[in-house]
Coordinates of C-alpha atoms in Angstrom, one line a residue:
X27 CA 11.8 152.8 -14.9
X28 CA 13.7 149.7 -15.6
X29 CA 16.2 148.7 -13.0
X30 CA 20.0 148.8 -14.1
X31 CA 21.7 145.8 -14.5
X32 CA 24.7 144.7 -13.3
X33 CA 27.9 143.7 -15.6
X34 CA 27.4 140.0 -15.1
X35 CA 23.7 140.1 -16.3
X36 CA 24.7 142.1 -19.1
X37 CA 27.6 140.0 -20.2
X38 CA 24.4 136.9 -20.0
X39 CA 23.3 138.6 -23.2
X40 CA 27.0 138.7 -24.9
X41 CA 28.0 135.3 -26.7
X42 CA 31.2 134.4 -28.3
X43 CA 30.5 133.2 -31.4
X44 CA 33.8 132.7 -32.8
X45 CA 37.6 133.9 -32.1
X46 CA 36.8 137.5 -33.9
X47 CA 33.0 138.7 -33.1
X48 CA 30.4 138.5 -30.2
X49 CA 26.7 138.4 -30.9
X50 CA 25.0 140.6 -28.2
X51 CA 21.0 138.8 -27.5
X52 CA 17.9 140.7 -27.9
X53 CA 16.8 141.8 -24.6
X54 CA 20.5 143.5 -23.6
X55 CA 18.6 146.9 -24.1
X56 CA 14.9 148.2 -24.0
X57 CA 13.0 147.3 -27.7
X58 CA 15.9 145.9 -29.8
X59 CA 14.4 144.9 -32.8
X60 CA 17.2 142.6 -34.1
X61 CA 20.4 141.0 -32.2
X62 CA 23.7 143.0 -32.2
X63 CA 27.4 141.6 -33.2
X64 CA 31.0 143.2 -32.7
X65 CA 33.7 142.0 -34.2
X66 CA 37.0 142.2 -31.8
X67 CA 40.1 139.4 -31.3
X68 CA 40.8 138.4 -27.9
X69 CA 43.9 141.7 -27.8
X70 CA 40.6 144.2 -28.4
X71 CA 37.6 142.8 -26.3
X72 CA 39.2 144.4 -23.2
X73 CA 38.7 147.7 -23.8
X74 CA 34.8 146.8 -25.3
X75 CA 34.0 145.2 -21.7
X76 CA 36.2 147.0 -19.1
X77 CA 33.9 149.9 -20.5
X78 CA 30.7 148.3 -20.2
X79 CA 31.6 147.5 -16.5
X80 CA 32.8 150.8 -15.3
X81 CA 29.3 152.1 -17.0
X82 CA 27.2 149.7 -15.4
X83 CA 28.9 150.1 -11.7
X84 CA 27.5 154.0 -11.9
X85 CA 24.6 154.2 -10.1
X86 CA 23.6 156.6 -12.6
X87 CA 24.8 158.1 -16.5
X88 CA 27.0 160.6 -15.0
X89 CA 26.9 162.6 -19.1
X90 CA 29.3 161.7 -22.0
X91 CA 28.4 158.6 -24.1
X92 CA 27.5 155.4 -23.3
X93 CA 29.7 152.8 -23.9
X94 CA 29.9 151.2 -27.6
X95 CA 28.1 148.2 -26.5
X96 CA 25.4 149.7 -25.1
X97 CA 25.1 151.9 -28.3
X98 CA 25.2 148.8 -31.0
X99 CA 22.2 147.4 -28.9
X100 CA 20.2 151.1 -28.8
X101 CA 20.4 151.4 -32.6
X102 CA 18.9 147.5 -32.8
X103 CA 16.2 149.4 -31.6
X104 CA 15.8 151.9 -34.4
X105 CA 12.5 151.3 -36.7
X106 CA 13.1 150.2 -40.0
X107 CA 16.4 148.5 -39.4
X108 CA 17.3 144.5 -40.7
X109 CA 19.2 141.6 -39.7
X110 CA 21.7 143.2 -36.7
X111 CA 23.6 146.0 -36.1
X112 CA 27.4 146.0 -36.6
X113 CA 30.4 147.3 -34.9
X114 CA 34.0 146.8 -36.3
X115 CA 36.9 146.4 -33.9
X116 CA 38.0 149.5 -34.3
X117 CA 34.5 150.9 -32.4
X118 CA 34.2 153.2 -29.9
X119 CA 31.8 155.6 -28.2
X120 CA 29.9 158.4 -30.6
X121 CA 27.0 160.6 -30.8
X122 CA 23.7 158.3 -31.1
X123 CA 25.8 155.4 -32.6
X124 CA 29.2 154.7 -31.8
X125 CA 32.0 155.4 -34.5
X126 CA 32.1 151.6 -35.6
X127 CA 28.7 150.9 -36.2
X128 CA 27.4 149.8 -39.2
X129 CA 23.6 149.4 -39.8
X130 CA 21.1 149.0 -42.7
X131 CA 17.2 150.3 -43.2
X132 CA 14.7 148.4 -45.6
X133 CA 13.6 151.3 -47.4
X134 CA 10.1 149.6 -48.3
X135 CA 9.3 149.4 -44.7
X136 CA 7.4 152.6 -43.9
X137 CA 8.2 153.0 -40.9
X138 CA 12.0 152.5 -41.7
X139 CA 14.2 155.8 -40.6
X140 CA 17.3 157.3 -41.0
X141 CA 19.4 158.6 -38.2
X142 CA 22.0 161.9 -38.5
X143 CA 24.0 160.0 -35.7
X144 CA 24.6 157.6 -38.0
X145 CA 26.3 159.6 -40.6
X146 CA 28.3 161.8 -38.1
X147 CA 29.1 165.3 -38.0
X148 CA 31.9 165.2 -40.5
X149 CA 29.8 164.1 -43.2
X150 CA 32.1 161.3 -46.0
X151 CA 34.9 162.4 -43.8
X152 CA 37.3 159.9 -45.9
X153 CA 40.5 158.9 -47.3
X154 CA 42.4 159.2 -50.7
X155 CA 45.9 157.3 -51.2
X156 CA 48.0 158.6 -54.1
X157 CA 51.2 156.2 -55.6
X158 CA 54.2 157.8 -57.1
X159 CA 56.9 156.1 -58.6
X160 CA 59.4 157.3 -56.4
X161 CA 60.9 155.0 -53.4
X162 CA 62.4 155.6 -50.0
X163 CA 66.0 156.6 -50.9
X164 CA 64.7 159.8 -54.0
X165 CA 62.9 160.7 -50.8
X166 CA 64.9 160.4 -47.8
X167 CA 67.5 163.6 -48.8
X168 CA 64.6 165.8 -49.3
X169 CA 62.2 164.6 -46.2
X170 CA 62.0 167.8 -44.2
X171 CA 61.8 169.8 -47.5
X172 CA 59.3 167.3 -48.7
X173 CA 57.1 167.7 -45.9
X174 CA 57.4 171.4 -44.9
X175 CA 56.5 171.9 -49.0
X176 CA 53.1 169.6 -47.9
X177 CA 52.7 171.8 -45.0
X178 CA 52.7 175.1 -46.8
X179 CA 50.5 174.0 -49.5
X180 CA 47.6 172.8 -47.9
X181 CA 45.7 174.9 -45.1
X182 CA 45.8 173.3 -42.1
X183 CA 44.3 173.8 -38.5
X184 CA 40.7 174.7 -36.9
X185 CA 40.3 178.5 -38.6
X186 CA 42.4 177.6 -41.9
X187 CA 40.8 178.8 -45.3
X188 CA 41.4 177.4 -48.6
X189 CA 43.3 178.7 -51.5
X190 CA 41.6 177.9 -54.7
X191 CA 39.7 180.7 -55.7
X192 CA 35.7 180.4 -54.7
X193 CA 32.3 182.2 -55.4
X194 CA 29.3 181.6 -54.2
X195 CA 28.2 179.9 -57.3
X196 CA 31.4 177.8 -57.3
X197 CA 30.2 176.4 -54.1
X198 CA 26.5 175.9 -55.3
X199 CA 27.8 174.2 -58.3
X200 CA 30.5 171.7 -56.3
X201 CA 27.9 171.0 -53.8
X202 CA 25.5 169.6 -56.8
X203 CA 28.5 168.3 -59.1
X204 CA 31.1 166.8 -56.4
X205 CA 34.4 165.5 -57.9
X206 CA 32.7 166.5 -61.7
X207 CA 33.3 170.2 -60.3
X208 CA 36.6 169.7 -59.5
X209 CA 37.4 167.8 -63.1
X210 CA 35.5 170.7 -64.9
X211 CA 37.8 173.4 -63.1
X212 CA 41.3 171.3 -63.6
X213 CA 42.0 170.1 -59.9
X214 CA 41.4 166.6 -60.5
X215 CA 42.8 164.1 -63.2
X216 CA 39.7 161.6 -64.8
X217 CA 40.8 158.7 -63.3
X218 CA 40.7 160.1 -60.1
X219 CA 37.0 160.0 -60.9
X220 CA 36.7 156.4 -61.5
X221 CA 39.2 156.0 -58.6
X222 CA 36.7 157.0 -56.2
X223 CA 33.7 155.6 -54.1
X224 CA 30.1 156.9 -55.9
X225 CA 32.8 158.0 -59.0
X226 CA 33.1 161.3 -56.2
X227 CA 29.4 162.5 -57.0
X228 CA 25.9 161.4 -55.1
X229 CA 23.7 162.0 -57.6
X230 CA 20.4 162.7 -55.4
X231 CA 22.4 165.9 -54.1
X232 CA 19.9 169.6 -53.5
X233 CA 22.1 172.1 -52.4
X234 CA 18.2 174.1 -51.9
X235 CA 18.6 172.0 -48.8
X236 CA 21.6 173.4 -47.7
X237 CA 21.2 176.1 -45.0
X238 CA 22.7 179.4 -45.8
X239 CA 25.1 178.9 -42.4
X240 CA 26.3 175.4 -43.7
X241 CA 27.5 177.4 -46.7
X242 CA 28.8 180.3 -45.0
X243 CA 30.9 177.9 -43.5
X244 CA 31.7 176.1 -46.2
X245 CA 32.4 178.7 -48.3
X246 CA 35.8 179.5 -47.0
X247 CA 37.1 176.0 -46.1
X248 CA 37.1 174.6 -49.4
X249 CA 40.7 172.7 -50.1
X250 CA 41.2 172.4 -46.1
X251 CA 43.0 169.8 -43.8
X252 CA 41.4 171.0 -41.3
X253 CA 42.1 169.3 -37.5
X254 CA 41.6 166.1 -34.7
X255 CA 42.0 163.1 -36.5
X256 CA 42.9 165.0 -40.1
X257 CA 46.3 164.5 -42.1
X258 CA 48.0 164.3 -45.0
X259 CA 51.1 162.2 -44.7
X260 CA 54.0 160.6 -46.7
X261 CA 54.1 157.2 -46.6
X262 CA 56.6 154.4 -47.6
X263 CA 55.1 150.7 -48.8
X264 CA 56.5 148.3 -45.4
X265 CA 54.7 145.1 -46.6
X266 CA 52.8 143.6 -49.4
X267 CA 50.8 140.7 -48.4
X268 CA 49.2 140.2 -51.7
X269 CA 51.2 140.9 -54.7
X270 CA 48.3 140.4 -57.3
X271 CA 46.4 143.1 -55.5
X272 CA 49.1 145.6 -55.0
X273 CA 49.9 144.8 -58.6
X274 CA 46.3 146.4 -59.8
X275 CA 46.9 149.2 -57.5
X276 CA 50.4 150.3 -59.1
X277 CA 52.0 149.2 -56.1
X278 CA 55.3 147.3 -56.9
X279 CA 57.8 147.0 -54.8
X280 CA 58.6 147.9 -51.3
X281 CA 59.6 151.6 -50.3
X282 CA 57.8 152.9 -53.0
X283 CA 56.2 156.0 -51.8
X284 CA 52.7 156.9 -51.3
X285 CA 50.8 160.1 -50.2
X286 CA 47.6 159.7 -48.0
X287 CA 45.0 162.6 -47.4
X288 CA 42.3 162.2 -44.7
X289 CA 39.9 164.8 -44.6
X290 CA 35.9 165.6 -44.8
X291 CA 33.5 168.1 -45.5
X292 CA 34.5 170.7 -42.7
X293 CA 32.3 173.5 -41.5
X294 CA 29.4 172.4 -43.8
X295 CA 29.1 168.8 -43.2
X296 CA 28.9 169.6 -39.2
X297 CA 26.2 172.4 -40.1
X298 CA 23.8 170.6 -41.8
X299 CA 24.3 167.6 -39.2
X300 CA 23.0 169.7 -36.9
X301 CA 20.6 171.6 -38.6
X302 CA 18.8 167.8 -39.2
X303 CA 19.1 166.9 -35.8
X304 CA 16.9 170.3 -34.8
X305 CA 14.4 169.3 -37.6
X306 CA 14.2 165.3 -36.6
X307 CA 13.5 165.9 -32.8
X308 CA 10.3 168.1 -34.0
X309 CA 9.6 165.0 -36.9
X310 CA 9.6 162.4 -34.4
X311 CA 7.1 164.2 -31.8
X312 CA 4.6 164.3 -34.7
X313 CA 5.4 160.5 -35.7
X314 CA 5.2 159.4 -32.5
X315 CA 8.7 157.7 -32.8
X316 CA 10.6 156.5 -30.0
X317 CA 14.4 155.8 -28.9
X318 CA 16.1 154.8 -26.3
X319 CA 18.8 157.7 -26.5
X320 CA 18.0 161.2 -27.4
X321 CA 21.3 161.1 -29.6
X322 CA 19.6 159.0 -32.1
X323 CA 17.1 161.7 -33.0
X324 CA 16.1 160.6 -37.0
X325 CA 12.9 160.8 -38.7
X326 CA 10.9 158.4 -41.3
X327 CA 13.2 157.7 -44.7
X328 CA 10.2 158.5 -46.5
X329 CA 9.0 161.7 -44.9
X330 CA 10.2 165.3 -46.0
X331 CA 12.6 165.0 -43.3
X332 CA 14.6 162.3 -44.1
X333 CA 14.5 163.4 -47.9
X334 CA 15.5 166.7 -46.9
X335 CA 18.7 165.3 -44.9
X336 CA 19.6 162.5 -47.8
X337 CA 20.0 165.2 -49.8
X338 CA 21.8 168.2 -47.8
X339 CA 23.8 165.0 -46.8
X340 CA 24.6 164.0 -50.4
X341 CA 25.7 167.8 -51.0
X342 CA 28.3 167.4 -48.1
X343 CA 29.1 164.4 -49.4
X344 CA 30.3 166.0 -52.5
X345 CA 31.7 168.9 -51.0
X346 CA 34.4 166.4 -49.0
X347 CA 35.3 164.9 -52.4
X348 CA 35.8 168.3 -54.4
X349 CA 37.7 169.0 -50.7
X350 CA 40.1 165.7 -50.7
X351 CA 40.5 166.6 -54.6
X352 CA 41.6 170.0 -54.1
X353 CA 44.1 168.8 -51.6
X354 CA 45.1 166.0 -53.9
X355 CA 45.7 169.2 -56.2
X356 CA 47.6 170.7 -54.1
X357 CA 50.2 167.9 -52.5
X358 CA 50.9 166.9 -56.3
X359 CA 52.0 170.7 -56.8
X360 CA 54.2 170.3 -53.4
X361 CA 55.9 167.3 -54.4
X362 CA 56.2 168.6 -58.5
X363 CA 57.6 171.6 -56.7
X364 CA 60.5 169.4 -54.9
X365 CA 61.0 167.1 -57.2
X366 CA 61.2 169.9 -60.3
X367 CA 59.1 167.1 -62.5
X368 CA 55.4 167.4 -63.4
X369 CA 52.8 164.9 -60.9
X370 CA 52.1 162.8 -64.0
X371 CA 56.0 162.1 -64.6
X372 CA 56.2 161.4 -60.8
X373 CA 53.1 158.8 -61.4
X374 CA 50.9 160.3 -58.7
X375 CA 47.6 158.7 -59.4
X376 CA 44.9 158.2 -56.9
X377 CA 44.2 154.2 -55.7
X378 CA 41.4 154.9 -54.7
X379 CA 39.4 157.1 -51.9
X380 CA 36.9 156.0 -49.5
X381 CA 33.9 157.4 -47.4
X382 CA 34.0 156.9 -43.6
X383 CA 31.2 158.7 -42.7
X384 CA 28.0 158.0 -45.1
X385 CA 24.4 156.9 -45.9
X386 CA 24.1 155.4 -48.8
X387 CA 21.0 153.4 -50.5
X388 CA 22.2 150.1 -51.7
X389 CA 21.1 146.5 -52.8
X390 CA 21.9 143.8 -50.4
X391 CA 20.3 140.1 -50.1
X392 CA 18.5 139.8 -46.9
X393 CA 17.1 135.9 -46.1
X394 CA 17.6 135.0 -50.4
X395 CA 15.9 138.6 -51.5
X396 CA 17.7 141.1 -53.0
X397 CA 16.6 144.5 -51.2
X398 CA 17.4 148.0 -51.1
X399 CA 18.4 149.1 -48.3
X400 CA 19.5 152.5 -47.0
X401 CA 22.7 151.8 -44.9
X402 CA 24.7 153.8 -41.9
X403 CA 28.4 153.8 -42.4
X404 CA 29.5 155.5 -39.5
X405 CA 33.9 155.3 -39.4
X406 CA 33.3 152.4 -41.6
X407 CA 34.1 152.0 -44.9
X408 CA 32.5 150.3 -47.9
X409 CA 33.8 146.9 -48.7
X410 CA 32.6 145.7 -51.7
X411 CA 34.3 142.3 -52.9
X412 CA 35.5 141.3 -56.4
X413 CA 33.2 141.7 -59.5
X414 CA 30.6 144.1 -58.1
X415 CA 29.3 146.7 -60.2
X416 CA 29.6 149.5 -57.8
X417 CA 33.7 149.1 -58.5
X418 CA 36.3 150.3 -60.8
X419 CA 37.2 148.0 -63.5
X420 CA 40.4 148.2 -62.3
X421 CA 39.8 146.0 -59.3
X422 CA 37.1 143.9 -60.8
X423 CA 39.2 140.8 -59.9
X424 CA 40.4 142.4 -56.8
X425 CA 37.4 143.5 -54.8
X426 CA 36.9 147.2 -53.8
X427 CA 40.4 149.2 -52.1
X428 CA 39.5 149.5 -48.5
X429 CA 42.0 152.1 -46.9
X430 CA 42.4 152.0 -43.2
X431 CA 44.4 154.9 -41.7
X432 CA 46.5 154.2 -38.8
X433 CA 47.4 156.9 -36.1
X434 CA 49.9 159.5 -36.1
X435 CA 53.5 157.7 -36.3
X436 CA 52.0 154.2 -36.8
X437 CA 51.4 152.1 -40.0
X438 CA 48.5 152.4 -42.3
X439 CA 46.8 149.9 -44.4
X440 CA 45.5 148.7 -48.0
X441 CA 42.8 145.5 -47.8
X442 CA 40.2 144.5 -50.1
X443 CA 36.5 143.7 -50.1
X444 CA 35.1 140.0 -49.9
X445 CA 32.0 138.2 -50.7
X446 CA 31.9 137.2 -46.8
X447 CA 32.0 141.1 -45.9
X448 CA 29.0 141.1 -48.5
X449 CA 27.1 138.8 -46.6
X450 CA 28.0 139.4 -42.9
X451 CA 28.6 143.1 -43.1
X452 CA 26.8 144.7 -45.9
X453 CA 30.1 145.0 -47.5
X454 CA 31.6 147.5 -45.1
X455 CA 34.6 146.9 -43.1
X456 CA 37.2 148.6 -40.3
X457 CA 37.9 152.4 -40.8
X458 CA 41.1 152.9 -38.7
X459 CA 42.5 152.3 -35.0
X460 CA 39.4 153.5 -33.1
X461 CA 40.4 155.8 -29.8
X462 CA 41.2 154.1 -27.0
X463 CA 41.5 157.7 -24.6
X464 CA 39.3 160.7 -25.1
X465 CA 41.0 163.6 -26.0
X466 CA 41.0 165.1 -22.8
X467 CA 42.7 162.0 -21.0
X468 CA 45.3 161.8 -23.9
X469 CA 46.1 165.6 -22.8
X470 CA 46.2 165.0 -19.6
X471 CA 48.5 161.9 -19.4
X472 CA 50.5 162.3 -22.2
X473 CA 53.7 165.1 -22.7
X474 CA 53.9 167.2 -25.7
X475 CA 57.9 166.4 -25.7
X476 CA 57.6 163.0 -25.2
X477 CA 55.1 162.2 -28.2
X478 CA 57.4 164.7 -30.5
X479 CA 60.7 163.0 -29.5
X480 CA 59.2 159.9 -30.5
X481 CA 58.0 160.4 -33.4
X482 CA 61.5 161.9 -34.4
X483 CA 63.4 158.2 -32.9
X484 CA 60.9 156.7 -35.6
X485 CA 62.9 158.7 -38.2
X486 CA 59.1 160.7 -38.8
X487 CA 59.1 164.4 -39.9
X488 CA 56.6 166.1 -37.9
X489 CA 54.3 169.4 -38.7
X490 CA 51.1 170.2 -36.9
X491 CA 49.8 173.7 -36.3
X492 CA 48.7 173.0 -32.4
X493 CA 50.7 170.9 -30.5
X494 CA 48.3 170.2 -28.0
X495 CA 47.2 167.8 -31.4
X496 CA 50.3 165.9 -30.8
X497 CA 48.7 164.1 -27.5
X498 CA 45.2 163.6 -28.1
X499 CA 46.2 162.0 -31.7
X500 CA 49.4 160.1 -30.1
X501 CA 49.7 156.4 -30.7
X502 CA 49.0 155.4 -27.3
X503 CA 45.4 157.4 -27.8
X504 CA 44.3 154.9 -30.1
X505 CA 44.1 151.1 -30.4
X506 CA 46.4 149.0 -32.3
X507 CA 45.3 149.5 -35.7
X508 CA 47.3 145.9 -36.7
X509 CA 45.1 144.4 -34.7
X510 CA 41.8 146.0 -35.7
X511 CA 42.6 144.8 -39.1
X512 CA 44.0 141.5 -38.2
X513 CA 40.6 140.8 -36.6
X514 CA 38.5 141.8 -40.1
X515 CA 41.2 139.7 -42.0
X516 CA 40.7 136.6 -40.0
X517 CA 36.8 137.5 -39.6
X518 CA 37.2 137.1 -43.5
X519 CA 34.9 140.7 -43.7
X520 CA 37.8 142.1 -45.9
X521 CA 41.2 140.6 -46.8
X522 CA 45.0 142.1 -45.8
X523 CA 47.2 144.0 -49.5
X524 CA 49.9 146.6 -48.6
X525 CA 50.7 147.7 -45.5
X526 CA 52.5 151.6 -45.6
X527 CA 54.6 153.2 -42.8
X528 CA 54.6 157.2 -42.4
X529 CA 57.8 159.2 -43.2
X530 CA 56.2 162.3 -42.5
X531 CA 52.7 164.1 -41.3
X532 CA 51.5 167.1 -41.5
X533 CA 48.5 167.8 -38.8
X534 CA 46.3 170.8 -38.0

């Protein structure tokens, strides 16, 4: 067995390459294949390396994760994979790969796998921004009305169960259909088809390859908050920074106000994680493939494995956006409700919604050839610059809406794709803030009232169903999202629009 290093031999493998991202040297773990980078300005490299030392002074892995470092390095390692592997700045530790990572597969290569840890358990968990043509002051009055009506309209919390009416063969049919299920049974406008990442449908979707326990839980949740990181909030534009690109988006002025839902594919999509994982450990004694963490069970693309997995995967996939559309259904009734005027007269289009949590097959140019490539978006999201044809026409001249989600009672954020991302990134950039505590340390140092009283000094209406959610989601849980995405703005991986503040959240 390989003797630990210490922290200063490991940091002899971590370069500073420029103001915004270190390149981490073959040979940092067992088997990398190709180097590792992370993008973080010198306000987030502390918390990278302060957690790499404390790992590397235990004399042994005392459970948990390993640090984010440590994991960009162990999926460099994975068969199959090309050029690096990525992690944003707003990284941190995950199951198999950390949340943050980003890496791509050459799906000729036959070896070449795909990984369930790099998808996550909350399969396209994602978020949708809606505009309205209302601003700050129509609002204001009716705040607490506003967001109570939110609150009552869409289920939130661990157990909650949706209310739009589904069968069995509703579920089958959504599963296969995505957001075209939801425009067939009237809970989602056509644009908001256009207006979304795969146009809200992956196409190579079996829902034979669904377990019958995914669906069982599915079945229920459908139109669900559900809880952790999950919210729908009401939010007020604070800044534009580019005035052409807010423009395109229907974004005008400032205090106009905006509704953002962030959500996944419940139950389901953490079901058929699992059930992969069970399947891939068996797959890769017969293939005789190797990892260096147990967490990064995955089996050949190619074999009936990974097929098998694409496609339950693409069926969660689908199920999150009929999920983020029937809430989108549901806060236009809540706010047509308050309002007394219909969602179209209120202008309450979708921007756009975005995958966090997705493997997608793609064409990318690695060393002057065009390839395809089956890439890992784990809380990452798809960054695609102006005048590809993946993107809305819309935002031809824009580049691709990248929403980044900031934490409860700080500000969110619009930026758009750029050829540089393209290059550097495979067109993926930051997701939101990242954690900075687990869950169980923001319980344990942070006070329920404290958090609450706040968040009411910031003039935020607050409802949540558990209040312990109040301190493990808590600002000081996270990172400072401003910074995460001040570091892929000056990395030049995706480019600073709009900037929103929350007026009120609703949280399981």
């Amino acid at each position: 067995m390989a003797k630990k290093r210490s922290f200063n031999e490991e940091m002899g493998y971590l370069t500073r390459e420029d103001p915004n991202m270190y390149k981490i040297s073959t040979g940092f773990v067992n088997d990398m294949r190709v180097p590792g980078k992370f993008y973080v300005n010198e306000q987030l490299d502390r918390l990278m390396l302060d957690e790499l030392r404390s790992f590397s002074r235990q004399s042994e892995n005392v459970g948990g994760f390993l640090p984010a470092v440590k994991q960009i390095g162990n999926v460099a390692a994975l068969p199959g994979i090309v050029k690096y592997s990525i992690g944003l700045p707003d990284i941190h530790s995950g199951y198999g790969f950390a949340i943050g990572n980003v890496a791509a597969f050459d799906m000729s290569d036959p070896t070449a796998v795909v990984s369930p840890g790099g998808v996550g358990f909350d399969i396209n968990c994602g978020v949708r921004l809606l505009r309205t043509n209302l601003l700050y002051n129509d609002v204001q009055p009716l705040k607490e009305r506003l967001a109570q009506a939110l609150f009552d309209h869409i289920p939130v919390g661990v157990g909650s169960q949706g209310i739009i009416p589904t069968k069995e063969s509703d579920l089958e049919e959504a599963l296969q259909l995505g957001i075209d299920w939801s425009l067939r049974e009237g809970y989602a406008w056509p644009e908001d088809k256009e207006h979304c990442e795969e146009y809200g449908r992956m196409l190579n979707a079996d829902p034979t390859k669904v377990s019958n326990r995914a669906k069982k839980r599915g079945l229920p949740q459908l139109g669900t908050l559900g809880a952790g990181n999950h919210y729908a909030e009401i939010q007020v534009v604070d800044e534009i920074y580019d005035p052409f690109v807010a423009k395109k988006m229907g974004i005008d002025q400032i205090g106009q106000v905006c509704v953002m839902i962030h959500s996944g594919s419940r139950g389901l999509g953490h079901q058929v994680a699992t059930d992969a994982l069970v399947e891939m450990e068996r797959a890769m004694t017969r293939d005789g493939i190797r990892t260096n963490d147990r967490q990064l069970a995955c089996a050949r693309i190619q074999s009936e494995e990974g097929q098998n997995y694409l496609k339950a995967m693409a069926c969660a996939a689908n199920y999150a956006w009929v999920n983020r559309s029937a809430m989108t259904f549901l806060a236009r009734q809540a706010f047509a409700k308050v309002f007394n005027q219909s969602p179209e007269d209120l202008d309450m289009h979708s921007i756009y919604d975005v995958s966090h949590n997705i493997a997608k097959v793609e064409e990318h140019m690695v060393d002057g050839q065009l390839k395809q490539l089956l890439v890992h978006r784990k809380g990452s999201t798809r960054a695609f610059p102006p005048h590809h044809p993946l993107i809305p026409a819309d935002y031809q001249l824009t580049g691709q809406p990248v929403i980044v989600g900031g934490t409860m009672g700080t500000c969110s954020y619009v930026l758009t794709g750029t050829d540089k991302g393209m290059r550097e990134t495979w067109g993926s950039t930051c997701h939101g803030a990242g954690r900075a505590l687990s869950r169980n340390k923001a319980r344990n140092n942070l006070d329920y009232g404290d958090v609450l009283k706040r968040l009411e000094d910031q003039g935020i209406s607050i409802r949540v169903a558990s209040p312990k959610l109040l301190m493990e989601e808590a600002p000081e849980s996270y990172k400072d999202v401003t910074q995460v995405v001040q570091t892929c703005h000056n990395a030049g991986i995706s480019k600073m629009a709009i900037k929103l503040k929350p007026i009120a959240v609703v949280k399981g």
